[in-house]
CSV table of C-alpha atoms in Angstrom, one decimal:
chain,number,residue,atom,x,y,z
F,1,MET,CA,-0.8,-0.1,0.6
F,2,GLY,CA,0.8,3.7,0.0
F,3,ARG,CA,1.1,7.0,-1.9
F,4,ILE,CA,2.5,9.4,-4.9
F,5,LEU,CA,3.0,13.0,-5.1
F,6,GLY,CA,4.5,14.5,-8.0
F,7,LEU,CA,5.1,18.7,-8.6
F,8,ILE,CA,7.4,18.4,-12.1
F,9,SER,CA,8.3,22.2,-13.4
F,10,PRO,CA,11.3,21.0,-16.3
F,11,VAL,CA,11.9,24.7,-17.8
F,12,ASN,CA,11.7,26.8,-14.3
F,13,GLY,CA,12.3,23.9,-11.6
F,14,VAL,CA,10.3,23.7,-8.2
F,15,LYS,CA,9.6,26.4,-6.8
F,16,ASN,CA,10.4,27.2,-3.3
F,17,SER,CA,6.4,27.7,-2.0
F,18,PHE,CA,6.3,24.0,-2.8
F,19,ARG,CA,8.5,23.0,0.2
F,20,LYS,CA,5.2,23.5,3.2
F,21,LYS,CA,2.2,22.5,0.3
F,22,ILE,CA,4.6,18.6,0.8
F,23,ALA,CA,5.1,19.1,4.0
F,24,TYR,CA,1.0,18.5,4.1
F,25,ALA,CA,1.1,15.7,2.2
F,26,ILE,CA,4.3,14.0,3.9
F,27,ARG,CA,2.3,14.5,7.2
F,28,LEU,CA,-1.3,13.4,6.5
F,29,TRP,CA,-0.1,10.1,4.9
F,30,ILE,CA,2.1,9.1,7.5
F,31,TYR,CA,-0.4,10.2,10.5
F,32,LYS,CA,-2.3,7.2,12.3
F,33,LYS,CA,-1.5,5.0,8.4
F,34,ASN,CA,0.4,2.0,7.3
F,35,VAL,CA,3.6,3.6,6.0
F,36,SER,CA,7.2,3.7,7.4
F,37,TYR,CA,8.6,4.8,4.0
F,38,ILE,CA,9.3,7.4,2.2
F,39,LYS,CA,11.0,7.6,-0.9
F,40,VAL,CA,12.2,11.2,-2.5
F,41,VAL,CA,13.6,11.6,-6.1
F,42,ALA,CA,14.2,14.1,-7.7
F,43,ASP,CA,17.1,16.2,-9.3
F,44,ASN,CA,19.9,16.2,-6.5
F,45,ASN,CA,19.0,12.2,-5.2
F,46,ILE,CA,17.8,13.2,-1.7
F,47,GLY,CA,16.8,10.0,-0.4
F,48,PHE,CA,15.3,6.8,2.1
F,49,TYR,CA,13.7,7.9,5.5
F,50,ARG,CA,12.1,5.5,8.3
F,51,VAL,CA,9.0,7.3,9.6
F,52,GLU,CA,11.1,8.0,12.0
F,53,GLU,CA,13.6,10.6,10.0
F,54,LYS,CA,10.5,12.8,8.5
F,55,GLU,CA,11.1,16.1,10.1
F,56,GLU,CA,15.0,15.2,9.3
F,57,LEU,CA,12.9,14.5,5.9
F,58,ILE,CA,11.4,18.0,6.4
F,59,ARG,CA,14.3,19.9,6.9
F,60,ASP,CA,16.3,18.3,3.5
F,61,MET,CA,13.5,19.4,1.5
F,62,LYS,CA,14.8,23.2,1.9
F,63,ASN,CA,17.5,21.5,-0.5
F,64,ILE,CA,15.2,20.5,-2.8
F,65,LYS,CA,16.8,21.6,-6.6
F,66,GLY,CA,16.0,20.9,-10.2
F,67,SER,CA,13.2,20.5,-12.6
F,68,TYR,CA,11.0,17.9,-10.5
F,69,VAL,CA,10.6,15.9,-7.3
F,70,LEU,CA,8.8,13.0,-6.9
F,71,ILE,CA,7.5,11.1,-3.8
F,72,GLY,CA,6.2,7.6,-2.2
F,73,PHE,CA,4.9,6.5,0.8
F,74,TYR,CA,5.3,2.4,1.1
F,75,SER,CA,4.8,0.6,4.5
F,76,LYS,CA,6.4,-2.1,6.5
F,77,ASP,CA,5.9,-5.2,4.0
F,78,GLU,CA,7.3,-2.8,1.1
F,79,ILE,CA,11.3,-2.4,2.2
F,80,GLY,CA,12.7,-3.6,-0.9
F,81,VAL,CA,12.2,0.0,-2.7
F,82,SER,CA,15.2,1.3,-0.5
F,83,LYS,CA,17.4,0.9,-3.9
F,84,PHE,CA,17.6,4.1,-4.7
F,85,ASN,CA,15.7,4.6,-8.2
F,86,ASN,CA,13.4,6.6,-10.8
F,87,LEU,CA,10.5,5.9,-9.6
F,88,VAL,CA,7.3,6.1,-7.4
F,89,SER,CA,4.6,4.2,-6.7
F,90,ASP,CA,1.4,2.9,-5.4
F,91,SER,CA,1.5,-0.4,-6.5
F,92,LEU,CA,0.3,-4.5,-5.4
F,93,PHE,CA,1.8,-7.4,-8.3
F,94,PHE,CA,-0.3,-10.1,-8.4
F,95,THR,CA,1.7,-13.6,-9.0
F,96,LYS,CA,1.2,-17.2,-9.0
F,97,ASP,CA,2.9,-17.1,-5.6
F,98,GLY,CA,1.7,-14.8,-4.2
F,99,LEU,CA,0.2,-11.2,-2.9
F,100,LYS,CA,3.4,-8.8,-4.2
F,101,TYR,CA,4.5,-5.2,-3.3
F,102,ALA,CA,5.9,-2.0,-4.8
F,103,PRO,CA,10.0,-4.0,-4.7
F,104,ALA,CA,8.4,-5.6,-7.3
F,105,PHE,CA,6.2,-4.2,-9.0
F,106,GLU,CA,9.1,-1.0,-9.7
F,107,GLU,CA,11.8,-4.1,-10.5
F,108,LYS,CA,9.6,-5.2,-13.3
F,109,ILE,CA,8.6,-1.9,-14.5
F,110,HIS,CA,12.6,-1.1,-14.7
F,111,GLU,CA,12.7,-4.9,-16.8
F,112,ILE,CA,10.0,-3.2,-19.1
F,113,PHE,CA,11.6,0.2,-19.5
F,114,SER,CA,15.4,-1.6,-20.1
F,115,GLN,CA,13.9,-3.5,-23.3
F,116,THR,CA,11.9,-1.4,-24.8
F,117,ASN,CA,12.5,2.2,-26.4
F,118,ARG,CA,9.2,3.4,-27.9
F,119,PHE,CA,6.7,5.2,-24.9
F,120,SER,CA,3.8,3.4,-27.0
F,121,ASP,CA,4.7,0.2,-26.4
F,122,LEU,CA,6.2,1.0,-22.9
F,123,LEU,CA,2.5,1.8,-22.6
F,124,THR,CA,1.3,-1.0,-23.3
F,125,GLU,CA,3.5,-3.6,-21.6
F,126,MET,CA,2.5,-1.7,-18.1
F,127,ASP,CA,-1.0,-2.5,-18.5
F,128,SER,CA,-0.6,-5.9,-19.4
F,129,LEU,CA,0.5,-6.6,-15.8
F,130,ASP,CA,-1.0,-8.1,-14.1
F,131,SER,CA,-0.9,-5.0,-10.9
F,132,ASN,CA,-3.3,-2.8,-9.8
F,133,PHE,CA,-1.0,0.7,-9.6
F,134,SER,CA,-0.7,4.5,-10.2
F,135,VAL,CA,3.3,4.9,-10.9
F,136,ILE,CA,6.1,8.2,-12.0
F,137,ILE,CA,8.9,7.5,-14.1
F,138,VAL,CA,11.7,10.1,-14.6
F,139,ASP,CA,14.3,9.0,-17.6
F,140,LYS,CA,17.0,11.3,-18.5
F,141,ARG,CA,14.0,14.2,-17.8
F,142,LYS,CA,11.1,11.9,-19.5
F,143,PHE,CA,8.6,11.8,-17.4
F,144,ILE,CA,5.3,8.7,-17.4
F,145,ILE,CA,2.6,9.4,-15.6
F,146,LYS,CA,0.6,6.1,-15.0
F,147,ARG,CA,-2.4,4.0,-13.6
F,148,ASP,CA,-4.2,0.9,-14.1
F,149,LYS,CA,-6.6,0.2,-16.8
F,150,LEU,CA,-9.4,-0.6,-14.8
F,151,GLY,CA,-8.6,2.0,-12.2
F,152,VAL,CA,-8.2,0.8,-8.7
F,153,LYS,CA,-5.6,2.6,-7.8
F,154,PRO,CA,-6.3,6.3,-7.9
F,155,LEU,CA,-4.2,9.5,-9.8
F,156,TRP,CA,-5.2,13.1,-10.0
F,157,PHE,CA,-3.4,15.8,-11.5
F,158,SER,CA,-3.5,19.8,-11.9
F,159,PHE,CA,-1.3,23.2,-12.7
F,160,LYS,CA,-0.2,25.8,-11.1
F,161,ASP,CA,2.8,28.2,-12.4
F,162,GLY,CA,4.1,25.8,-14.8
F,163,HIS,CA,4.2,22.8,-12.7
F,164,LEU,CA,2.3,19.8,-13.0
F,165,ILE,CA,1.3,18.6,-10.0
F,166,LEU,CA,0.1,14.9,-9.3
F,167,SER,CA,-1.0,12.7,-6.1
F,168,SER,CA,-2.8,9.9,-4.8
F,169,GLU,CA,-5.5,11.4,-3.5
F,170,ARG,CA,-7.2,15.3,-4.6
F,171,LYS,CA,-7.4,16.5,-1.2
F,172,VAL,CA,-3.3,17.7,-1.0
F,173,LEU,CA,-3.6,19.2,-4.2
F,174,TYR,CA,-5.9,21.6,-3.3
F,175,LYS,CA,-2.6,23.3,-1.1
F,176,PHE,CA,-1.8,23.8,-4.7
F,177,VAL,CA,-4.7,25.2,-6.4
F,178,GLN,CA,-8.9,25.1,-6.6
F,179,SER,CA,-10.6,22.7,-6.4
F,180,SER,CA,-12.6,23.2,-9.4
F,181,ASN,CA,-8.8,22.8,-11.4
F,182,VAL,CA,-8.4,18.8,-10.1
F,183,SER,CA,-9.0,16.2,-12.5
F,184,PRO,CA,-8.7,12.5,-12.3
F,185,LEU,CA,-6.5,10.3,-14.4
F,186,ILE,CA,-8.3,8.6,-16.7
F,187,PRO,CA,-7.4,5.4,-16.5
F,188,ARG,CA,-6.8,3.7,-19.7
F,189,ASP,CA,-4.6,6.8,-20.5
F,190,ALA,CA,-1.2,8.5,-19.5
F,191,ILE,CA,0.4,11.6,-19.0
F,192,ILE,CA,4.8,12.2,-20.9
F,193,VAL,CA,6.8,15.4,-19.8
F,194,ASP,CA,10.0,16.2,-22.6
F,195,ASN,CA,11.7,18.1,-21.0
F,196,ASP,CA,8.8,21.1,-21.6
F,197,LYS,CA,6.8,19.6,-23.5
F,198,MET,CA,2.9,17.5,-22.3
F,199,LYS,CA,0.9,16.0,-24.0
F,200,PHE,CA,-1.4,12.7,-23.4
F,201,ILE,CA,-2.1,9.8,-24.2
F,202,LYS,CA,-5.3,8.1,-24.7
F,203,GLU,CA,-7.0,4.8,-24.6
F,204,ILE,CA,-4.3,3.3,-24.8
F,205,SER,CA,-5.6,-0.2,-23.8
F,206,GLU,CA,-9.3,-1.2,-23.6
F,207,VAL,CA,-11.9,-2.8,-21.8
F,208,ASN,CA,-14.1,-3.8,-24.8
F,209,TYR,CA,-15.3,-7.4,-24.4
F,210,LYS,CA,-16.9,-9.7,-27.9
F,211,PHE,CA,-18.9,-13.0,-25.7
F,212,TYR,CA,-18.5,-15.4,-27.0
F,213,ASN,CA,-21.5,-16.8,-29.4
F,214,GLU,CA,-20.7,-20.8,-29.5
F,215,TYR,CA,-23.1,-21.9,-26.7
F,216,LYS,CA,-21.2,-23.4,-24.3
F,217,SER,CA,-22.7,-26.4,-21.0
F,218,GLU,CA,-22.7,-24.4,-18.3
F,219,GLU,CA,-21.2,-27.3,-16.5
F,220,GLU,CA,-17.7,-26.3,-18.6
F,221,ILE,CA,-18.3,-22.5,-17.3
F,222,ILE,CA,-18.4,-23.3,-13.9
F,223,GLU,CA,-15.7,-25.6,-14.1
F,224,SER,CA,-13.9,-23.4,-16.2
F,225,MET,CA,-15.2,-20.4,-13.7
F,226,HIS,CA,-13.9,-22.3,-10.8
F,227,GLU,CA,-10.5,-22.2,-12.3
F,228,PHE,CA,-9.5,-18.7,-12.7
F,229,MET,CA,-12.2,-18.0,-9.7
F,230,ILE,CA,-9.8,-20.2,-7.4
F,231,ASN,CA,-6.3,-18.3,-8.6
F,232,ALA,CA,-7.6,-14.6,-8.6
F,233,ILE,CA,-7.7,-15.6,-5.0
F,234,LYS,CA,-4.1,-17.2,-4.6
F,235,LYS,CA,-2.0,-14.6,-6.8
F,236,ARG,CA,-3.7,-11.9,-3.5
F,237,ILE,CA,-3.0,-13.9,-0.3
F,238,PRO,CA,0.1,-12.0,1.3
F,239,PRO,CA,3.2,-13.7,2.6
F,240,ASN,CA,2.7,-14.1,6.3
F,241,GLY,CA,-0.8,-15.7,4.3
F,242,LYS,CA,-3.1,-13.6,7.0
F,243,VAL,CA,-6.3,-12.7,5.4
F,244,THR,CA,-9.6,-11.0,6.3
F,245,VAL,CA,-13.0,-10.2,3.9
F,246,LEU,CA,-16.0,-8.0,4.3
F,247,PHE,CA,-18.2,-10.7,5.4
F,248,SER,CA,-22.2,-9.9,3.9
F,249,GLY,CA,-23.7,-13.5,4.3
F,250,GLY,CA,-24.3,-12.9,0.8
F,251,VAL,CA,-23.3,-15.0,-2.1
F,252,ASP,CA,-20.7,-13.2,-3.2
F,253,SER,CA,-18.5,-12.7,0.7
F,254,THR,CA,-19.9,-15.7,0.9
F,255,ALA,CA,-18.0,-17.3,-2.1
F,256,MET,CA,-15.0,-15.2,-1.8
F,257,ALA,CA,-14.7,-16.8,2.0
F,258,ILE,CA,-15.7,-20.6,1.1
F,259,LEU,CA,-12.1,-20.4,-1.4
F,260,LEU,CA,-10.3,-18.1,0.9
F,261,LYS,CA,-10.3,-21.3,3.6
F,262,LYS,CA,-9.2,-23.0,0.1
F,263,VAL,CA,-5.8,-22.1,0.5
F,264,ALA,CA,-4.8,-19.5,2.9
F,265,PRO,CA,-3.5,-20.8,5.9
F,266,GLN,CA,-5.5,-17.8,8.5
F,267,VAL,CA,-9.3,-16.7,7.2
F,268,TYR,CA,-11.4,-14.7,9.2
F,269,GLY,CA,-14.6,-12.7,7.9
F,270,ILE,CA,-15.6,-9.2,8.6
F,271,SER,CA,-19.5,-8.0,9.5
F,272,VAL,CA,-21.0,-4.2,10.9
F,273,GLY,CA,-23.9,-3.2,11.4
F,274,PHE,CA,-27.0,-1.7,13.5
F,275,GLU,CA,-28.4,-3.5,15.6
F,276,GLY,CA,-31.2,-6.0,13.5
F,277,ALA,CA,-29.5,-5.0,10.3
F,278,LYS,CA,-30.2,-7.9,8.0
F,279,ASP,CA,-26.5,-7.7,7.2
F,280,LEU,CA,-25.0,-8.4,10.0
F,281,GLU,CA,-28.2,-11.2,10.8
F,282,PHE,CA,-27.0,-12.6,7.3
F,283,SER,CA,-23.6,-13.1,8.3
F,284,LEU,CA,-23.6,-14.9,11.1
F,285,LYS,CA,-26.0,-17.5,9.4
F,286,ALA,CA,-23.9,-17.9,7.5
F,287,ALA,CA,-20.6,-17.8,9.0
F,288,GLU,CA,-22.0,-20.7,10.9
F,289,LYS,CA,-23.4,-22.3,8.0
F,290,ILE,CA,-20.6,-22.5,6.0
F,291,ASN,CA,-17.4,-22.7,9.7
F,292,LEU,CA,-16.3,-18.8,8.4
F,293,LYS,CA,-14.2,-17.4,11.8
F,294,LEU,CA,-16.3,-14.1,12.4
F,295,TYR,CA,-15.5,-10.4,13.5
F,296,HIS,CA,-18.7,-8.7,14.0
F,297,LYS,CA,-19.5,-5.5,15.6
F,298,ILE,CA,-23.1,-3.7,16.5
F,299,ILE,CA,-23.0,-0.1,14.6
F,300,THR,CA,-23.5,2.3,17.7
F,301,ASP,CA,-23.9,6.6,18.5
F,302,GLU,CA,-20.2,6.8,18.6
F,303,ASP,CA,-19.1,5.1,16.4
F,304,LEU,CA,-20.1,7.4,14.0
F,305,ASN,CA,-19.1,10.5,16.2
F,306,LEU,CA,-15.2,9.1,14.8
F,307,ALA,CA,-16.4,7.4,11.5
F,308,ILE,CA,-18.1,10.2,9.6
F,309,PRO,CA,-15.3,12.8,9.1
F,310,ASN,CA,-13.2,10.2,9.1
F,311,ALA,CA,-15.3,8.8,5.1
F,312,ILE,CA,-15.0,12.3,4.8
F,313,PHE,CA,-12.6,13.5,4.9
F,314,ALA,CA,-10.9,9.9,3.1
F,315,THR,CA,-12.7,10.0,0.1
F,316,GLU,CA,-13.7,14.2,-0.1
F,317,GLU,CA,-17.4,13.0,-0.5
F,318,PHE,CA,-20.6,14.5,1.3
F,319,ASN,CA,-23.5,12.8,-1.0
F,320,PRO,CA,-25.1,11.2,1.7
F,321,ILE,CA,-25.7,7.6,-0.4
F,322,ARG,CA,-22.0,7.6,-1.1
F,323,ILE,CA,-21.1,8.6,2.5
F,324,SER,CA,-24.3,5.7,4.2
F,325,VAL,CA,-22.3,2.9,2.3
F,326,ALA,CA,-18.2,5.3,3.0
F,327,THR,CA,-19.0,4.6,6.8
F,328,THR,CA,-20.1,1.1,6.6
F,329,PHE,CA,-16.4,0.6,4.9
F,330,TYR,CA,-14.4,2.5,7.3
F,331,LEU,CA,-16.3,1.0,10.7
F,332,ALA,CA,-15.4,-2.8,9.0
F,333,ASN,CA,-11.6,-2.2,6.8
F,334,THR,CA,-10.8,0.0,10.8
F,335,LEU,CA,-12.5,-3.8,12.7
F,336,ALA,CA,-10.5,-5.2,10.6
F,337,LYS,CA,-7.0,-3.3,12.0
F,338,ASN,CA,-7.7,-3.5,15.0
F,339,LYS,CA,-8.0,-7.3,15.0
F,340,GLY,CA,-4.2,-7.2,13.5
F,341,PHE,CA,-5.2,-7.1,9.8
F,342,ASP,CA,-3.0,-5.5,6.5
F,343,ILE,CA,-5.4,-7.0,3.8
F,344,VAL,CA,-8.8,-7.0,3.5
F,345,PHE,CA,-10.6,-8.8,0.8
F,346,SER,CA,-13.7,-6.9,-1.4
F,347,GLY,CA,-16.5,-8.5,-2.9
F,348,THR,CA,-16.4,-4.5,-5.3
F,349,GLY,CA,-16.3,-5.7,-8.7
F,350,SER,CA,-18.5,-8.6,-9.0
F,351,GLU,CA,-22.2,-7.0,-10.1
F,352,GLU,CA,-20.1,-5.7,-13.1
F,353,ILE,CA,-18.6,-8.9,-14.6
F,354,PHE,CA,-21.5,-11.1,-13.7
F,355,ALA,CA,-24.4,-8.6,-14.2
F,356,GLY,CA,-25.7,-8.7,-10.7
F,357,TYR,CA,-27.4,-4.6,-10.8
F,358,GLN,CA,-31.6,-4.9,-11.6
F,359,LYS,CA,-30.7,-3.2,-14.5
F,360,TYR,CA,-28.7,-5.5,-16.3
F,361,LEU,CA,-32.3,-7.1,-15.4
F,362,GLU,CA,-34.3,-5.0,-17.6
F,363,LEU,CA,-32.2,-4.6,-19.6
F,364,ARG,CA,-32.5,-8.0,-20.7
F,365,SER,CA,-36.5,-7.6,-22.5
F,366,ILE,CA,-35.3,-4.5,-24.8
F,367,GLY,CA,-32.4,-7.8,-25.8
F,368,LEU,CA,-28.9,-9.6,-24.9
F,369,ASP,CA,-26.9,-7.2,-26.8
F,370,PHE,CA,-27.3,-4.1,-24.1
F,371,VAL,CA,-26.9,-5.9,-21.0
F,372,HIS,CA,-23.3,-6.8,-22.5
F,373,GLU,CA,-22.8,-2.7,-23.2
F,374,ALA,CA,-24.2,-2.1,-19.9
F,375,THR,CA,-22.2,-4.4,-18.2
F,376,ILE,CA,-19.1,-2.8,-19.7
F,377,TYR,CA,-20.2,0.2,-20.0
F,378,GLY,CA,-20.4,-0.4,-15.6
F,379,LEU,CA,-16.5,-2.0,-15.9
F,380,ARG,CA,-14.9,1.5,-17.5
F,381,ASN,CA,-16.9,2.9,-15.3
F,382,ILE,CA,-15.9,1.8,-11.8
F,383,TRP,CA,-13.3,3.8,-11.0
F,384,ILE,CA,-15.7,7.1,-11.1
F,385,ARG,CA,-18.8,5.5,-8.7
F,386,ASP,CA,-16.9,2.9,-6.0
F,387,LEU,CA,-12.9,2.8,-6.5
F,388,TYR,CA,-11.7,5.9,-5.8
F,389,ARG,CA,-13.5,5.7,-2.7
F,390,ASP,CA,-13.1,1.8,-1.7
F,391,ASP,CA,-9.4,2.4,-1.9
F,392,THR,CA,-8.9,5.8,0.5
F,393,ILE,CA,-11.2,4.9,2.7
F,394,ALA,CA,-8.8,1.6,3.3
F,395,PHE,CA,-5.8,3.0,3.2
F,396,HIS,CA,-6.8,6.2,6.2
F,397,SER,CA,-8.0,2.5,8.3
F,398,GLY,CA,-4.3,1.1,7.7
F,399,VAL,CA,-5.1,-1.5,5.3
F,400,VAL,CA,-5.0,-2.3,1.2
F,401,GLY,CA,-8.6,-3.6,0.0
F,402,VAL,CA,-7.8,-5.5,-2.7
F,403,PHE,CA,-10.3,-6.8,-5.5
F,404,PRO,CA,-9.9,-11.0,-6.8
F,405,TYR,CA,-13.7,-10.1,-8.9
F,406,LEU,CA,-11.3,-7.5,-10.4
F,407,ASP,CA,-8.3,-10.1,-11.2
F,408,LYS,CA,-6.9,-8.9,-15.2
F,409,ASP,CA,-8.1,-13.0,-16.1
F,410,LEU,CA,-10.8,-13.6,-14.6
F,411,VAL,CA,-12.5,-10.3,-15.9
F,412,ASP,CA,-11.0,-11.8,-18.8
F,413,PHE,CA,-13.2,-14.6,-18.9
F,414,SER,CA,-16.7,-13.8,-17.6
F,415,MET,CA,-16.7,-10.6,-19.8
F,416,LYS,CA,-16.6,-13.0,-22.7
F,417,ILE,CA,-20.0,-15.3,-21.1
F,418,HIS,CA,-22.6,-14.8,-23.1
F,419,PRO,CA,-25.4,-13.2,-21.3
F,420,LYS,CA,-28.2,-15.1,-21.7
F,421,TYR,CA,-26.2,-17.3,-19.1
F,422,LYS,CA,-25.6,-14.1,-16.6
F,423,VAL,CA,-29.6,-13.2,-17.0
F,424,SER,CA,-31.8,-15.0,-17.6
F,425,GLU,CA,-36.5,-13.7,-17.4
F,426,SER,CA,-36.6,-13.1,-13.8
F,427,GLU,CA,-33.2,-13.1,-12.4
F,428,LYS,CA,-29.2,-11.8,-12.4
F,429,LYS,CA,-26.2,-13.1,-11.7
F,430,VAL,CA,-27.0,-16.7,-12.9
F,431,ILE,CA,-24.8,-19.0,-14.0
F,432,PHE,CA,-22.4,-17.0,-10.4
F,433,ARG,CA,-24.4,-18.2,-9.0
F,434,LYS,CA,-25.1,-21.6,-9.8
F,435,TYR,CA,-21.4,-21.5,-9.2
F,436,ALA,CA,-21.9,-20.8,-6.1
F,437,GLU,CA,-23.9,-23.8,-5.4
F,438,TRP,CA,-21.5,-26.0,-6.6
F,439,LEU,CA,-18.9,-23.9,-4.5
F,440,GLY,CA,-20.4,-25.4,-1.8
F,441,VAL,CA,-22.5,-22.3,-0.9
F,442,PRO,CA,-26.1,-22.8,0.3
F,443,LYS,CA,-28.8,-22.4,-1.8
F,444,GLU,CA,-31.1,-19.7,0.1
F,445,ILE,CA,-27.6,-18.0,0.1
F,446,ALA,CA,-26.4,-18.4,-3.1
F,447,TRP,CA,-30.3,-16.5,-4.4
F,448,ARG,CA,-29.9,-14.8,-1.5
F,449,PRO,CA,-31.2,-11.0,-3.5
F,450,LYS,CA,-28.1,-8.6,-3.2
F,451,ILE,CA,-28.5,-5.9,-0.3
F,452,ALA,CA,-27.0,-2.7,-0.9
F,453,ALA,CA,-24.4,-2.0,2.0
F,454,GLN,CA,-25.8,1.0,2.7
F,455,TYR,CA,-29.0,-0.7,3.1
F,456,GLY,CA,-27.6,-3.8,4.4
F,457,SER,CA,-25.8,-2.3,6.9
F,458,GLY,CA,-28.8,-0.4,8.4
F,459,MET,CA,-26.8,2.4,8.1
F,460,VAL,CA,-29.2,5.0,6.1
F,461,LYS,CA,-31.7,4.6,8.2
F,462,GLY,CA,-28.8,4.7,11.2
F,463,LEU,CA,-27.2,7.8,10.2
F,464,ARG,CA,-31.1,9.5,9.7
F,465,ARG,CA,-32.1,9.1,13.1
F,466,TYR,CA,-28.1,10.1,14.6
F,467,ILE,CA,-28.8,13.3,12.3
F,468,ARG,CA,-32.0,13.8,14.3
F,469,LYS,CA,-30.1,13.6,17.2
F,470,LYS,CA,-28.1,16.3,17.1
F,471,GLY,CA,-29.7,18.4,15.7
F,472,TYR,CA,-30.3,18.5,11.4
F,473,GLN,CA,-33.0,18.9,9.9
F,474,HIS,CA,-30.9,17.5,7.3
F,475,ILE,CA,-28.4,14.8,6.4
F,476,ILE,CA,-26.6,16.9,4.3
F,477,ASP,CA,-26.3,20.3,6.7
F,478,MET,CA,-24.8,18.0,8.9
F,479,PHE,CA,-22.1,15.9,6.3
F,480,TYR,CA,-21.5,19.6,5.6
F,481,THR,CA,-20.6,20.5,8.7
F,482,CYS,CA,-18.0,17.6,9.2
F,483,LEU,CA,-16.8,18.6,6.0
F,484,LEU,CA,-15.8,21.4,7.3
F,485,TYR,CA,-14.2,19.5,9.9
F,486,THR,CA,-12.4,18.0,8.7
F,487,SER,CA,-10.7,20.5,7.0
F,488,ASP,CA,-9.9,22.4,9.7
F,489,ALA,CA,-8.4,19.1,11.3
F,490,ALA,CA,-6.5,19.2,8.4
F,491,ASP,CA,-4.8,22.2,8.0
F,492,GLU,CA,-3.5,21.6,11.2
F,493,LEU,CA,-0.9,19.5,9.9
F,494,ASP,CA,0.0,21.9,7.8
F,495,GLY,CA,1.8,23.8,10.1
F,496,VAL,CA,5.1,23.3,9.6
F,497,ASP,CA,7.7,25.9,9.5
F,498,LEU,CA,9.6,25.1,6.1
């Protein structure tokens, strides 16, 4: 896990006035987070620091000179990045031997870079990697800025006084520019800076699939699906083998838990909800049926006092529905962290690749082609709707979120399944539910209708009651107050004299 920050100004060099703003990011991303090391790549090669040496790093920022400074923030599992080189990344690398961190990814990037002379070939090779990443690379006054093609890892950019400013989180860029001038780097795009010239490379890799018209039997699809599912899980098991799964007792999380138990030595479920919440009720029953160890928590008003401002600060959102989801995930991830877990498995992506939303069922009456195109659209845009929220919530909870349903090979396989196997006249996600039954998920769980996290946890009702208790008439009023509060609290991190 990690974060990256970059300032690039090939013509005029990095302004001295930006040093304090860089210090803000340093303090923000190491404050109570799972960050242990900080790498700085600059014209005059500043070096590599432990978190305990942050004050030394901040003092050394005075010596930054030249046309760029790149900063990477790394966890305790990423000590291999201490080898000084010409890139910073926020990356996870998936191999047949399990989850690898930034050192393995960065080593692979160096290998590709040494063998490839053309930018177009390099960018295509990067998109072919089985990895979630955002990365900034510098080579002889040339810079490459890229993220993975589904957008699991975030990256934002802006311009100010001849500077290209890059950050994993948009809130950091607000220290440099107005919020209206901050944009996300679209996952299939890249930015190339060559001396004083900058260009966008558009749609390097497509997210577009044609389904097979040669009809395989359901049995063949299920057997193939199992191979891809088990591999997607295996590739994400960390070296210590200790994982947890966000567990609602629905088909996605129950199937994932069964698969995890087959390949990981230590697996727990995590479930949160208000008293009487459906997800909490179902998760307890489902965990018992599949013999899964489960940590669960009943949400209280005291929990919301802390969780709501943190969810708003992490995601920079105050849309009521989105914050309801984010608050639920923040409480679940925090529970996982408090129980000693660093890796949290999530079911994000399943609805897209297996056609699980109600809209897909409604589109079936128009035609199966429309169902397929809608799933592609959902997959292309999942980074906007879900992934930035999920990544920032995980990071600010001190854990790493992994998404096996967005595994490169599993997505390629699932998006080529004919939509007639995914959506029937009356049911969504059909082939996956049948696979889940084949895997051993009890029938009542395999065919349980999906309940969105904010409703299954009771969060929407709980928040309405909570805000009235606090004296607010509308939920948006309280969220806006929290946003102002968290902004003020964040400004305290900026009070460093450089």
